Amino acid sequence: MIFMKEDIVIEEKEQNIKKKSFWKKLLLFFLFLCVLFYLYIRFIEPSMLVVHEYAIIDNHLPSSFHGMKIVHFSDILYGTTMNEKNLEKVVQNINNLNPDIVLFTGDSFNSNLILNDINKQNLKNILSKIKATYRKYAIIGDNDYIDKNAFMDIWESVDFIVLNNTYDVFYYKGPDPLVFIGTNSLLE
């Protein structure tokens, strides 16, 4: 069989087209996966609240603390991953646990959020529904430094003690205290 120069050129062009087609398909597949991943983290995952209960057994912990219930939550990232509906569900789940103490350990809002008066009021309205038998504490997170004053205003207005390089001593059914300490981020 004799190949002509034209046949070789046509064959090379066909191979180039096949290579380009492969890379286009691969790029489209990757783009599709990215869109699916974004949809999952934006809409599905925030509604999948998981509650874990742990019993703390420590010989150094006084028996007067037996039965005390502490609820910890963090990383609300309101306005980006968490909307009002999801946050209401979180608050309801916290209250269903009947906590003695509630701890929020930072990241109320994302650095991409433009925090306006409506956002602040929405957060205050929802967070004010959190109930604790004794105390509620909040510690400022790295993302909260975008508007530290707003963080302080929101959490203090809903009766949380903001531990900003401070501490609070708590007594529970006995003379032995627990000390809750909030330290600042390295960002401050």
Short mmCIF file of N, CA and C in Angstrom, two decimals:
data_model
loop_
_atom_site.label_atom_id
_atom_site.label_comp_id
_atom_site.label_asym_id
_atom_site.label_seq_id
_atom_site.Cartn_x
_atom_site.Cartn_y
_atom_site.Cartn_z
N MET A 1 0.84 -1.17 0.00
CA MET A 1 0.00 0.00 0.00
C MET A 1 0.88 1.23 0.00
N ILE A 2 0.55 2.13 -0.84
CA ILE A 2 1.35 3.34 -0.98
C ILE A 2 0.58 4.49 -0.34
N PHE A 3 1.31 5.20 0.56
CA PHE A 3 0.70 6.37 1.21
C PHE A 3 1.17 7.61 0.50
N MET A 4 0.27 8.46 0.34
CA MET A 4 0.63 9.73 -0.27
C MET A 4 0.75 10.77 0.83
N LYS A 5 1.42 11.81 0.51
CA LYS A 5 1.64 12.89 1.47
C LYS A 5 0.31 13.43 1.97
N GLU A 6 -0.67 13.51 1.13
CA GLU A 6 -1.99 14.02 1.50
C GLU A 6 -2.65 13.11 2.53
N ASP A 7 -2.49 11.81 2.39
CA ASP A 7 -3.07 10.86 3.34
C ASP A 7 -2.45 11.03 4.72
N ILE A 8 -1.16 11.25 4.77
CA ILE A 8 -0.47 11.44 6.04
C ILE A 8 -0.95 12.71 6.72
N VAL A 9 -1.11 13.78 5.98
CA VAL A 9 -1.58 15.05 6.52
C VAL A 9 -3.01 14.90 7.06
N ILE A 10 -3.85 14.21 6.32
CA ILE A 10 -5.24 13.98 6.75
C ILE A 10 -5.25 13.15 8.02
N GLU A 11 -4.41 12.14 8.06
CA GLU A 11 -4.35 11.28 9.24
C GLU A 11 -3.87 12.07 10.46
N GLU A 12 -2.88 12.94 10.29
CA GLU A 12 -2.38 13.77 11.39
C GLU A 12 -3.47 14.73 11.87
N LYS A 13 -4.22 15.30 10.95
CA LYS A 13 -5.30 16.21 11.32
C LYS A 13 -6.37 15.47 12.11
N GLU A 14 -6.70 14.26 11.68
CA GLU A 14 -7.69 13.46 12.41
C GLU A 14 -7.21 13.14 13.82
N GLN A 15 -5.93 12.84 13.97
CA GLN A 15 -5.37 12.56 15.30
C GLN A 15 -5.42 13.81 16.18
N ASN A 16 -5.12 14.96 15.61
CA ASN A 16 -5.17 16.22 16.36
C ASN A 16 -6.60 16.54 16.81
N ILE A 17 -7.54 16.27 15.93
CA ILE A 17 -8.95 16.50 16.26
C ILE A 17 -9.37 15.57 17.40
N LYS A 18 -8.94 14.31 17.35
CA LYS A 18 -9.26 13.36 18.41
C LYS A 18 -8.65 13.80 19.74
N LYS A 19 -7.41 14.29 19.71
CA LYS A 19 -6.76 14.76 20.94
C LYS A 19 -7.51 15.96 21.51
N LYS A 20 -7.85 16.91 20.67
CA LYS A 20 -8.59 18.09 21.12
C LYS A 20 -9.95 17.70 21.68
N SER A 21 -10.61 16.78 21.04
CA SER A 21 -11.91 16.31 21.49
C SER A 21 -11.79 15.65 22.86
N PHE A 22 -10.74 14.84 23.06
CA PHE A 22 -10.51 14.20 24.36
C PHE A 22 -10.33 15.25 25.46
N TRP A 23 -9.49 16.25 25.20
CA TRP A 23 -9.23 17.28 26.22
C TRP A 23 -10.48 18.11 26.49
N LYS A 24 -11.27 18.38 25.48
CA LYS A 24 -12.52 19.11 25.68
C LYS A 24 -13.47 18.30 26.57
N LYS A 25 -13.58 17.01 26.28
CA LYS A 25 -14.44 16.14 27.09
C LYS A 25 -13.95 16.08 28.53
N LEU A 26 -12.65 15.96 28.70
CA LEU A 26 -12.07 15.91 30.04
C LEU A 26 -12.33 17.21 30.79
N LEU A 27 -12.16 18.33 30.13
CA LEU A 27 -12.41 19.64 30.73
C LEU A 27 -13.89 19.80 31.11
N LEU A 28 -14.79 19.39 30.24
CA LEU A 28 -16.22 19.46 30.54
C LEU A 28 -16.59 18.56 31.72
N PHE A 29 -16.00 17.37 31.77
CA PHE A 29 -16.24 16.47 32.89
C PHE A 29 -15.76 17.09 34.20
N PHE A 30 -14.57 17.67 34.19
CA PHE A 30 -14.02 18.32 35.38
C PHE A 30 -14.90 19.50 35.79
N LEU A 31 -15.34 20.29 34.84
CA LEU A 31 -16.23 21.41 35.13
C LEU A 31 -17.55 20.92 35.73
N PHE A 32 -18.09 19.86 35.20
CA PHE A 32 -19.31 19.24 35.73
C PHE A 32 -19.11 18.81 37.19
N LEU A 33 -17.98 18.17 37.48
CA LEU A 33 -17.68 17.76 38.86
C LEU A 33 -17.57 18.97 39.80
N CYS A 34 -16.96 20.04 39.33
CA CYS A 34 -16.84 21.26 40.14
C CYS A 34 -18.22 21.85 40.45
N VAL A 35 -19.09 21.88 39.48
CA VAL A 35 -20.45 22.39 39.68
C VAL A 35 -21.20 21.52 40.68
N LEU A 36 -21.09 20.21 40.54
CA LEU A 36 -21.73 19.29 41.48
C LEU A 36 -21.19 19.48 42.90
N PHE A 37 -19.89 19.62 43.02
CA PHE A 37 -19.27 19.82 44.33
C PHE A 37 -19.77 21.12 44.95
N TYR A 38 -19.82 22.20 44.16
CA TYR A 38 -20.31 23.48 44.67
C TYR A 38 -21.76 23.36 45.13
N LEU A 39 -22.60 22.73 44.34
CA LEU A 39 -24.00 22.57 44.71
C LEU A 39 -24.14 21.77 46.00
N TYR A 40 -23.30 20.76 46.16
CA TYR A 40 -23.33 19.96 47.39
C TYR A 40 -22.95 20.80 48.60
N ILE A 41 -21.82 21.51 48.53
CA ILE A 41 -21.36 22.26 49.71
C ILE A 41 -22.23 23.48 49.97
N ARG A 42 -22.90 23.99 48.97
CA ARG A 42 -23.73 25.19 49.16
C ARG A 42 -25.14 24.86 49.63
N PHE A 43 -25.73 23.79 49.11
CA PHE A 43 -27.15 23.54 49.38
C PHE A 43 -27.44 22.26 50.16
N ILE A 44 -26.66 21.24 49.97
CA ILE A 44 -26.98 19.96 50.61
C ILE A 44 -26.30 19.82 51.97
N GLU A 45 -24.99 19.99 52.01
CA GLU A 45 -24.23 19.76 53.23
C GLU A 45 -24.68 20.64 54.41
N PRO A 46 -24.98 21.94 54.22
CA PRO A 46 -25.41 22.75 55.38
C PRO A 46 -26.69 22.24 56.05
N SER A 47 -27.50 21.51 55.33
CA SER A 47 -28.74 21.01 55.94
C SER A 47 -28.53 19.65 56.61
N MET A 48 -27.34 19.13 56.54
CA MET A 48 -27.05 17.82 57.13
C MET A 48 -26.40 17.99 58.50
N LEU A 49 -27.15 18.51 59.42
CA LEU A 49 -26.66 18.75 60.78
C LEU A 49 -26.45 17.43 61.49
N VAL A 50 -25.29 17.29 62.10
CA VAL A 50 -24.95 16.07 62.82
C VAL A 50 -24.72 16.43 64.29
N VAL A 51 -25.36 15.71 65.18
CA VAL A 51 -25.20 15.93 66.62
C VAL A 51 -24.47 14.73 67.20
N HIS A 52 -23.40 15.03 67.91
CA HIS A 52 -22.64 13.99 68.60
C HIS A 52 -22.72 14.25 70.10
N GLU A 53 -22.98 13.22 70.87
CA GLU A 53 -22.98 13.35 72.32
C GLU A 53 -21.81 12.55 72.86
N TYR A 54 -21.04 13.20 73.74
CA TYR A 54 -19.89 12.56 74.35
C TYR A 54 -19.99 12.69 75.86
N ALA A 55 -19.72 11.63 76.55
CA ALA A 55 -19.61 11.67 78.00
C ALA A 55 -18.14 11.90 78.32
N ILE A 56 -17.87 12.90 79.14
CA ILE A 56 -16.50 13.20 79.54
C ILE A 56 -16.24 12.53 80.88
N ILE A 57 -15.29 11.63 80.86
CA ILE A 57 -14.94 10.92 82.08
C ILE A 57 -13.50 11.30 82.42
N ASP A 58 -13.35 11.99 83.54
CA ASP A 58 -12.04 12.47 83.95
C ASP A 58 -11.97 12.42 85.47
N ASN A 59 -10.98 11.76 86.00
CA ASN A 59 -10.82 11.64 87.45
C ASN A 59 -10.55 12.98 88.12
N HIS A 60 -10.07 13.96 87.36
CA HIS A 60 -9.79 15.28 87.92
C HIS A 60 -11.02 16.19 87.93
N LEU A 61 -12.05 15.78 87.25
CA LEU A 61 -13.28 16.58 87.19
C LEU A 61 -14.12 16.24 88.42
N PRO A 62 -14.46 17.24 89.23
CA PRO A 62 -15.24 16.99 90.45
C PRO A 62 -16.59 16.34 90.14
N SER A 63 -17.04 15.51 91.04
CA SER A 63 -18.31 14.80 90.85
C SER A 63 -19.50 15.77 90.80
N SER A 64 -19.32 16.99 91.30
CA SER A 64 -20.41 17.97 91.25
C SER A 64 -20.78 18.35 89.82
N PHE A 65 -19.91 18.04 88.86
CA PHE A 65 -20.20 18.35 87.46
C PHE A 65 -20.88 17.19 86.73
N HIS A 66 -21.13 16.10 87.46
CA HIS A 66 -21.79 14.95 86.85
C HIS A 66 -23.18 15.37 86.34
N GLY A 67 -23.45 15.07 85.09
CA GLY A 67 -24.75 15.37 84.50
C GLY A 67 -24.84 16.73 83.82
N MET A 68 -23.80 17.55 83.95
CA MET A 68 -23.83 18.87 83.29
C MET A 68 -23.76 18.66 81.78
N LYS A 69 -24.56 19.43 81.04
CA LYS A 69 -24.62 19.28 79.59
C LYS A 69 -24.13 20.57 78.93
N ILE A 70 -23.07 20.42 78.13
CA ILE A 70 -22.51 21.55 77.37
C ILE A 70 -22.72 21.28 75.90
N VAL A 71 -23.26 22.27 75.20
CA VAL A 71 -23.44 22.18 73.75
C VAL A 71 -22.46 23.13 73.10
N HIS A 72 -21.70 22.60 72.15
CA HIS A 72 -20.71 23.39 71.43
C HIS A 72 -21.10 23.45 69.95
N PHE A 73 -21.02 24.65 69.38
CA PHE A 73 -21.21 24.78 67.93
C PHE A 73 -20.31 25.89 67.42
N SER A 74 -20.02 25.84 66.12
CA SER A 74 -19.15 26.85 65.53
C SER A 74 -19.36 26.89 64.02
N ASP A 75 -18.66 27.81 63.39
CA ASP A 75 -18.61 27.91 61.93
C ASP A 75 -19.99 28.01 61.29
N ILE A 76 -20.76 28.97 61.75
CA ILE A 76 -22.06 29.23 61.12
C ILE A 76 -21.84 29.72 59.69
N LEU A 77 -20.90 30.62 59.52
CA LEU A 77 -20.60 31.24 58.22
C LEU A 77 -21.89 31.72 57.56
N TYR A 78 -22.65 32.46 58.33
CA TYR A 78 -23.95 32.98 57.91
C TYR A 78 -23.82 33.77 56.61
N GLY A 79 -24.75 33.53 55.72
CA GLY A 79 -24.80 34.27 54.46
C GLY A 79 -24.09 33.57 53.31
N THR A 80 -23.25 32.60 53.63
CA THR A 80 -22.58 31.87 52.55
C THR A 80 -22.98 30.40 52.60
N THR A 81 -22.66 29.71 53.70
CA THR A 81 -23.04 28.30 53.78
C THR A 81 -24.30 28.09 54.61
N MET A 82 -24.65 29.05 55.42
CA MET A 82 -25.80 28.90 56.32
C MET A 82 -26.78 30.04 56.08
N ASN A 83 -28.03 29.68 55.82
CA ASN A 83 -29.07 30.70 55.66
C ASN A 83 -29.97 30.69 56.91
N GLU A 84 -31.00 31.52 56.90
CA GLU A 84 -31.88 31.63 58.07
C GLU A 84 -32.54 30.30 58.42
N LYS A 85 -33.02 29.60 57.41
CA LYS A 85 -33.72 28.33 57.64
C LYS A 85 -32.79 27.31 58.31
N ASN A 86 -31.58 27.17 57.80
CA ASN A 86 -30.63 26.22 58.37
C ASN A 86 -30.22 26.63 59.78
N LEU A 87 -30.03 27.92 60.00
CA LEU A 87 -29.64 28.40 61.32
C LEU A 87 -30.77 28.19 62.33
N GLU A 88 -32.00 28.36 61.90
CA GLU A 88 -33.16 28.07 62.77
C GLU A 88 -33.14 26.60 63.19
N LYS A 89 -32.78 25.72 62.26
CA LYS A 89 -32.72 24.28 62.56
C LYS A 89 -31.61 24.00 63.58
N VAL A 90 -30.47 24.68 63.44
CA VAL A 90 -29.38 24.52 64.40
C VAL A 90 -29.84 24.96 65.79
N VAL A 91 -30.48 26.10 65.87
CA VAL A 91 -30.96 26.61 67.16
C VAL A 91 -31.97 25.64 67.77
N GLN A 92 -32.86 25.13 66.96
CA GLN A 92 -33.86 24.17 67.46
C GLN A 92 -33.18 22.91 68.00
N ASN A 93 -32.17 22.43 67.29
CA ASN A 93 -31.44 21.25 67.75
C ASN A 93 -30.68 21.52 69.05
N ILE A 94 -30.11 22.70 69.17
CA ILE A 94 -29.43 23.07 70.41
C ILE A 94 -30.42 23.07 71.56
N ASN A 95 -31.55 23.71 71.36
CA ASN A 95 -32.55 23.80 72.43
C ASN A 95 -33.14 22.43 72.79
N ASN A 96 -33.27 21.55 71.81
CA ASN A 96 -33.78 20.20 72.08
C ASN A 96 -32.86 19.40 73.00
N LEU A 97 -31.58 19.78 73.05
CA LEU A 97 -30.62 19.10 73.91
C LEU A 97 -30.68 19.59 75.36
N ASN A 98 -31.44 20.65 75.62
CA ASN A 98 -31.56 21.22 76.97
C ASN A 98 -30.21 21.46 77.63
N PRO A 99 -29.36 22.29 77.03
CA PRO A 99 -28.01 22.48 77.57
C PRO A 99 -27.98 23.32 78.84
N ASP A 100 -26.99 23.02 79.67
CA ASP A 100 -26.71 23.88 80.82
C ASP A 100 -25.86 25.06 80.36
N ILE A 101 -24.94 24.78 79.46
CA ILE A 101 -24.04 25.81 78.92
C ILE A 101 -23.98 25.63 77.40
N VAL A 102 -23.94 26.75 76.69
CA VAL A 102 -23.77 26.73 75.24
C VAL A 102 -22.47 27.47 74.92
N LEU A 103 -21.64 26.85 74.08
CA LEU A 103 -20.38 27.46 73.63
C LEU A 103 -20.42 27.66 72.12
N PHE A 104 -20.19 28.88 71.69
CA PHE A 104 -20.00 29.15 70.26
C PHE A 104 -18.54 29.56 70.09
N THR A 105 -17.82 28.84 69.25
CA THR A 105 -16.38 29.08 69.14
C THR A 105 -15.95 29.65 67.79
N GLY A 106 -16.72 30.59 67.30
CA GLY A 106 -16.25 31.42 66.21
C GLY A 106 -16.71 31.10 64.81
N ASP A 107 -16.48 32.10 63.96
CA ASP A 107 -16.81 32.13 62.55
C ASP A 107 -18.32 32.24 62.32
N SER A 108 -18.84 33.38 62.73
CA SER A 108 -20.26 33.70 62.54
C SER A 108 -20.57 33.99 61.09
N PHE A 109 -19.67 34.68 60.44
CA PHE A 109 -19.90 35.07 59.05
C PHE A 109 -18.61 34.90 58.26
N ASN A 110 -18.78 34.80 56.95
CA ASN A 110 -17.66 34.59 56.06
C ASN A 110 -17.07 35.93 55.67
N SER A 111 -15.80 35.94 55.33
CA SER A 111 -15.13 37.18 54.93
C SER A 111 -15.71 37.76 53.64
N ASN A 112 -16.46 36.97 52.87
CA ASN A 112 -17.07 37.46 51.63
C ASN A 112 -18.40 38.17 51.87
N LEU A 113 -18.97 38.03 53.06
CA LEU A 113 -20.29 38.60 53.34
C LEU A 113 -20.19 40.09 53.61
N ILE A 114 -21.05 40.83 52.96
CA ILE A 114 -21.19 42.25 53.28
C ILE A 114 -22.24 42.32 54.37
N LEU A 115 -21.79 42.57 55.59
CA LEU A 115 -22.65 42.53 56.76
C LEU A 115 -23.43 43.84 56.87
N ASN A 116 -24.72 43.79 56.58
CA ASN A 116 -25.54 44.98 56.69
C ASN A 116 -26.48 44.84 57.89
N ASP A 117 -27.29 45.88 58.12
CA ASP A 117 -28.19 45.88 59.28
C ASP A 117 -29.22 44.75 59.22
N ILE A 118 -29.65 44.38 58.04
CA ILE A 118 -30.63 43.28 57.89
C ILE A 118 -30.00 41.96 58.32
N ASN A 119 -28.76 41.70 57.85
CA ASN A 119 -28.05 40.48 58.25
C ASN A 119 -27.87 40.43 59.77
N LYS A 120 -27.45 41.54 60.33
CA LYS A 120 -27.24 41.60 61.79
C LYS A 120 -28.53 41.31 62.54
N GLN A 121 -29.61 41.93 62.10
CA GLN A 121 -30.90 41.73 62.79
C GLN A 121 -31.39 40.29 62.63
N ASN A 122 -31.21 39.72 61.45
CA ASN A 122 -31.59 38.32 61.25
C ASN A 122 -30.83 37.41 62.20
N LEU A 123 -29.52 37.62 62.30
CA LEU A 123 -28.71 36.82 63.22
C LEU A 123 -29.17 37.01 64.66
N LYS A 124 -29.42 38.23 65.06
CA LYS A 124 -29.86 38.50 66.43
C LYS A 124 -31.20 37.82 66.72
N ASN A 125 -32.12 37.92 65.79
CA ASN A 125 -33.45 37.31 65.99
C ASN A 125 -33.35 35.80 66.16
N ILE A 126 -32.53 35.17 65.36
CA ILE A 126 -32.42 33.71 65.42
C ILE A 126 -31.61 33.28 66.64
N LEU A 127 -30.46 33.90 66.85
CA LEU A 127 -29.58 33.49 67.95
C LEU A 127 -30.17 33.79 69.32
N SER A 128 -31.06 34.76 69.40
CA SER A 128 -31.68 35.09 70.68
C SER A 128 -32.58 33.96 71.19
N LYS A 129 -32.91 33.02 70.32
CA LYS A 129 -33.77 31.89 70.70
C LYS A 129 -32.99 30.76 71.36
N ILE A 130 -31.66 30.85 71.37
CA ILE A 130 -30.86 29.79 72.00
C ILE A 130 -31.04 29.88 73.51
N LYS A 131 -31.38 28.75 74.11
CA LYS A 131 -31.62 28.67 75.55
C LYS A 131 -30.55 27.84 76.22
N ALA A 132 -30.12 28.29 77.40
CA ALA A 132 -29.18 27.54 78.23
C ALA A 132 -29.60 27.76 79.68
N THR A 133 -29.50 26.72 80.47
CA THR A 133 -29.91 26.80 81.87
C THR A 133 -29.06 27.81 82.63
N TYR A 134 -27.74 27.83 82.34
CA TYR A 134 -26.87 28.69 83.12
C TYR A 134 -26.20 29.80 82.32
N ARG A 135 -25.40 29.43 81.33
CA ARG A 135 -24.62 30.45 80.63
C ARG A 135 -24.49 30.12 79.15
N LYS A 136 -24.18 31.19 78.40
CA LYS A 136 -23.89 31.06 76.98
C LYS A 136 -22.61 31.86 76.71
N TYR A 137 -21.65 31.23 76.04
CA TYR A 137 -20.36 31.86 75.76
C TYR A 137 -20.12 31.92 74.25
N ALA A 138 -19.41 32.97 73.83
CA ALA A 138 -18.99 33.08 72.43
C ALA A 138 -17.53 33.51 72.40
N ILE A 139 -16.82 32.94 71.45
CA ILE A 139 -15.42 33.30 71.22
C ILE A 139 -15.29 33.72 69.77
N ILE A 140 -14.60 34.82 69.55
CA ILE A 140 -14.45 35.36 68.20
C ILE A 140 -13.55 34.44 67.36
N GLY A 141 -13.97 34.18 66.13
CA GLY A 141 -13.20 33.34 65.21
C GLY A 141 -12.45 34.18 64.20
N ASP A 142 -11.59 33.52 63.45
CA ASP A 142 -10.77 34.23 62.46
C ASP A 142 -11.61 35.03 61.46
N ASN A 143 -12.68 34.42 60.95
CA ASN A 143 -13.52 35.13 59.97
C ASN A 143 -14.27 36.29 60.59
N ASP A 144 -14.51 36.24 61.90
CA ASP A 144 -15.27 37.29 62.56
C ASP A 144 -14.50 38.60 62.66
N TYR A 145 -13.20 38.55 62.43
CA TYR A 145 -12.41 39.77 62.52
C TYR A 145 -12.68 40.71 61.36
N ILE A 146 -13.42 40.27 60.34
CA ILE A 146 -13.77 41.20 59.25
C ILE A 146 -14.62 42.34 59.79
N ASP A 147 -15.41 42.04 60.84
CA ASP A 147 -16.19 43.08 61.50
C ASP A 147 -16.36 42.69 62.98
N LYS A 148 -15.29 42.90 63.71
CA LYS A 148 -15.26 42.50 65.12
C LYS A 148 -16.35 43.22 65.92
N ASN A 149 -16.59 44.48 65.61
CA ASN A 149 -17.62 45.23 66.33
C ASN A 149 -19.00 44.63 66.12
N ALA A 150 -19.27 44.20 64.89
CA ALA A 150 -20.56 43.55 64.60
C ALA A 150 -20.66 42.24 65.37
N PHE A 151 -19.58 41.47 65.40
CA PHE A 151 -19.57 40.22 66.16
C PHE A 151 -19.93 40.48 67.62
N MET A 152 -19.24 41.44 68.22
CA MET A 152 -19.47 41.76 69.63
C MET A 152 -20.92 42.20 69.84
N ASP A 153 -21.41 43.06 68.97
CA ASP A 153 -22.78 43.57 69.09
C ASP A 153 -23.80 42.44 68.99
N ILE A 154 -23.64 41.57 68.00
CA ILE A 154 -24.61 40.49 67.79
C ILE A 154 -24.63 39.55 68.99
N TRP A 155 -23.49 39.03 69.38
CA TRP A 155 -23.45 38.01 70.42
C TRP A 155 -23.77 38.56 71.80
N GLU A 156 -23.32 39.76 72.10
CA GLU A 156 -23.66 40.35 73.40
C GLU A 156 -25.14 40.69 73.48
N SER A 157 -25.73 41.10 72.38
CA SER A 157 -27.15 41.46 72.41
C SER A 157 -28.07 40.25 72.58
N VAL A 158 -27.56 39.04 72.33
CA VAL A 158 -28.37 37.82 72.51
C VAL A 158 -27.93 37.07 73.77
N ASP A 159 -27.35 37.81 74.70
CA ASP A 159 -27.00 37.32 76.05
C ASP A 159 -25.91 36.26 76.08
N PHE A 160 -24.98 36.32 75.16
CA PHE A 160 -23.80 35.48 75.23
C PHE A 160 -22.69 36.29 75.91
N ILE A 161 -21.90 35.64 76.72
CA ILE A 161 -20.72 36.26 77.30
C ILE A 161 -19.60 36.08 76.28
N VAL A 162 -19.10 37.18 75.75
CA VAL A 162 -18.04 37.11 74.75
C VAL A 162 -16.70 37.08 75.48
N LEU A 163 -16.00 35.98 75.30
CA LEU A 163 -14.69 35.81 75.93
C LEU A 163 -13.62 36.22 74.92
N ASN A 164 -13.23 37.47 74.99
CA ASN A 164 -12.27 38.05 74.07
C ASN A 164 -11.00 38.37 74.87
N ASN A 165 -10.13 37.38 74.96
CA ASN A 165 -8.94 37.45 75.80
C ASN A 165 -9.32 37.62 77.27
N THR A 166 -10.40 36.97 77.65
CA THR A 166 -10.89 37.02 79.02
C THR A 166 -11.30 35.61 79.45
N TYR A 167 -11.78 35.52 80.68
CA TYR A 167 -12.22 34.23 81.20
C TYR A 167 -13.44 34.44 82.07
N ASP A 168 -14.12 33.34 82.36
CA ASP A 168 -15.26 33.38 83.26
C ASP A 168 -15.21 32.13 84.13
N VAL A 169 -15.44 32.32 85.42
CA VAL A 169 -15.44 31.21 86.37
C VAL A 169 -16.88 30.78 86.59
N PHE A 170 -17.12 29.46 86.50
CA PHE A 170 -18.47 28.92 86.60
C PHE A 170 -18.51 27.82 87.66
N TYR A 171 -19.48 27.93 88.56
CA TYR A 171 -19.70 26.92 89.60
C TYR A 171 -20.99 26.17 89.28
N TYR A 172 -20.95 24.84 89.43
CA TYR A 172 -22.10 24.00 89.12
C TYR A 172 -22.31 23.00 90.25
N LYS A 173 -23.30 23.21 91.05
CA LYS A 173 -23.68 22.27 92.11
C LYS A 173 -22.54 21.91 93.05
N GLY A 174 -21.67 22.84 93.32
CA GLY A 174 -20.59 22.54 94.25
C GLY A 174 -19.58 23.67 94.32
N PRO A 175 -18.58 23.52 95.17
CA PRO A 175 -17.61 24.59 95.38
C PRO A 175 -16.49 24.65 94.34
N ASP A 176 -16.42 23.64 93.47
CA ASP A 176 -15.33 23.58 92.49
C ASP A 176 -15.75 24.29 91.21
N PRO A 177 -14.87 25.17 90.69
CA PRO A 177 -15.24 25.92 89.48
C PRO A 177 -14.72 25.28 88.19
N LEU A 178 -15.38 25.64 87.10
CA LEU A 178 -14.84 25.44 85.75
C LEU A 178 -14.47 26.84 85.26
N VAL A 179 -13.37 26.94 84.57
CA VAL A 179 -12.95 28.23 84.03
C VAL A 179 -13.02 28.16 82.51
N PHE A 180 -13.80 29.05 81.92
CA PHE A 180 -13.92 29.13 80.47
C PHE A 180 -13.05 30.30 80.01
N ILE A 181 -12.14 30.01 79.09
CA ILE A 181 -11.16 31.01 78.64
C ILE A 181 -11.30 31.21 77.14
N GLY A 182 -11.34 32.45 76.71
CA GLY A 182 -11.37 32.78 75.29
C GLY A 182 -10.13 33.58 74.94
N THR A 183 -9.33 33.07 74.01
CA THR A 183 -8.12 33.79 73.60
C THR A 183 -8.30 34.35 72.19
N ASN A 184 -7.62 35.44 71.93
CA ASN A 184 -7.71 36.06 70.64
C ASN A 184 -6.97 35.25 69.58
N SER A 185 -7.38 35.47 68.36
CA SER A 185 -6.71 34.86 67.22
C SER A 185 -5.38 35.56 66.98
N LEU A 186 -4.52 34.91 66.26
CA LEU A 186 -3.25 35.54 65.87
C LEU A 186 -3.50 36.67 64.88
N LEU A 187 -4.72 36.75 64.31
CA LEU A 187 -5.03 37.80 63.34
C LEU A 187 -5.19 39.15 64.00
N GLU A 188 -5.43 39.17 65.31
CA GLU A 188 -5.65 40.46 65.97
C GLU A 188 -4.36 41.08 66.38
#
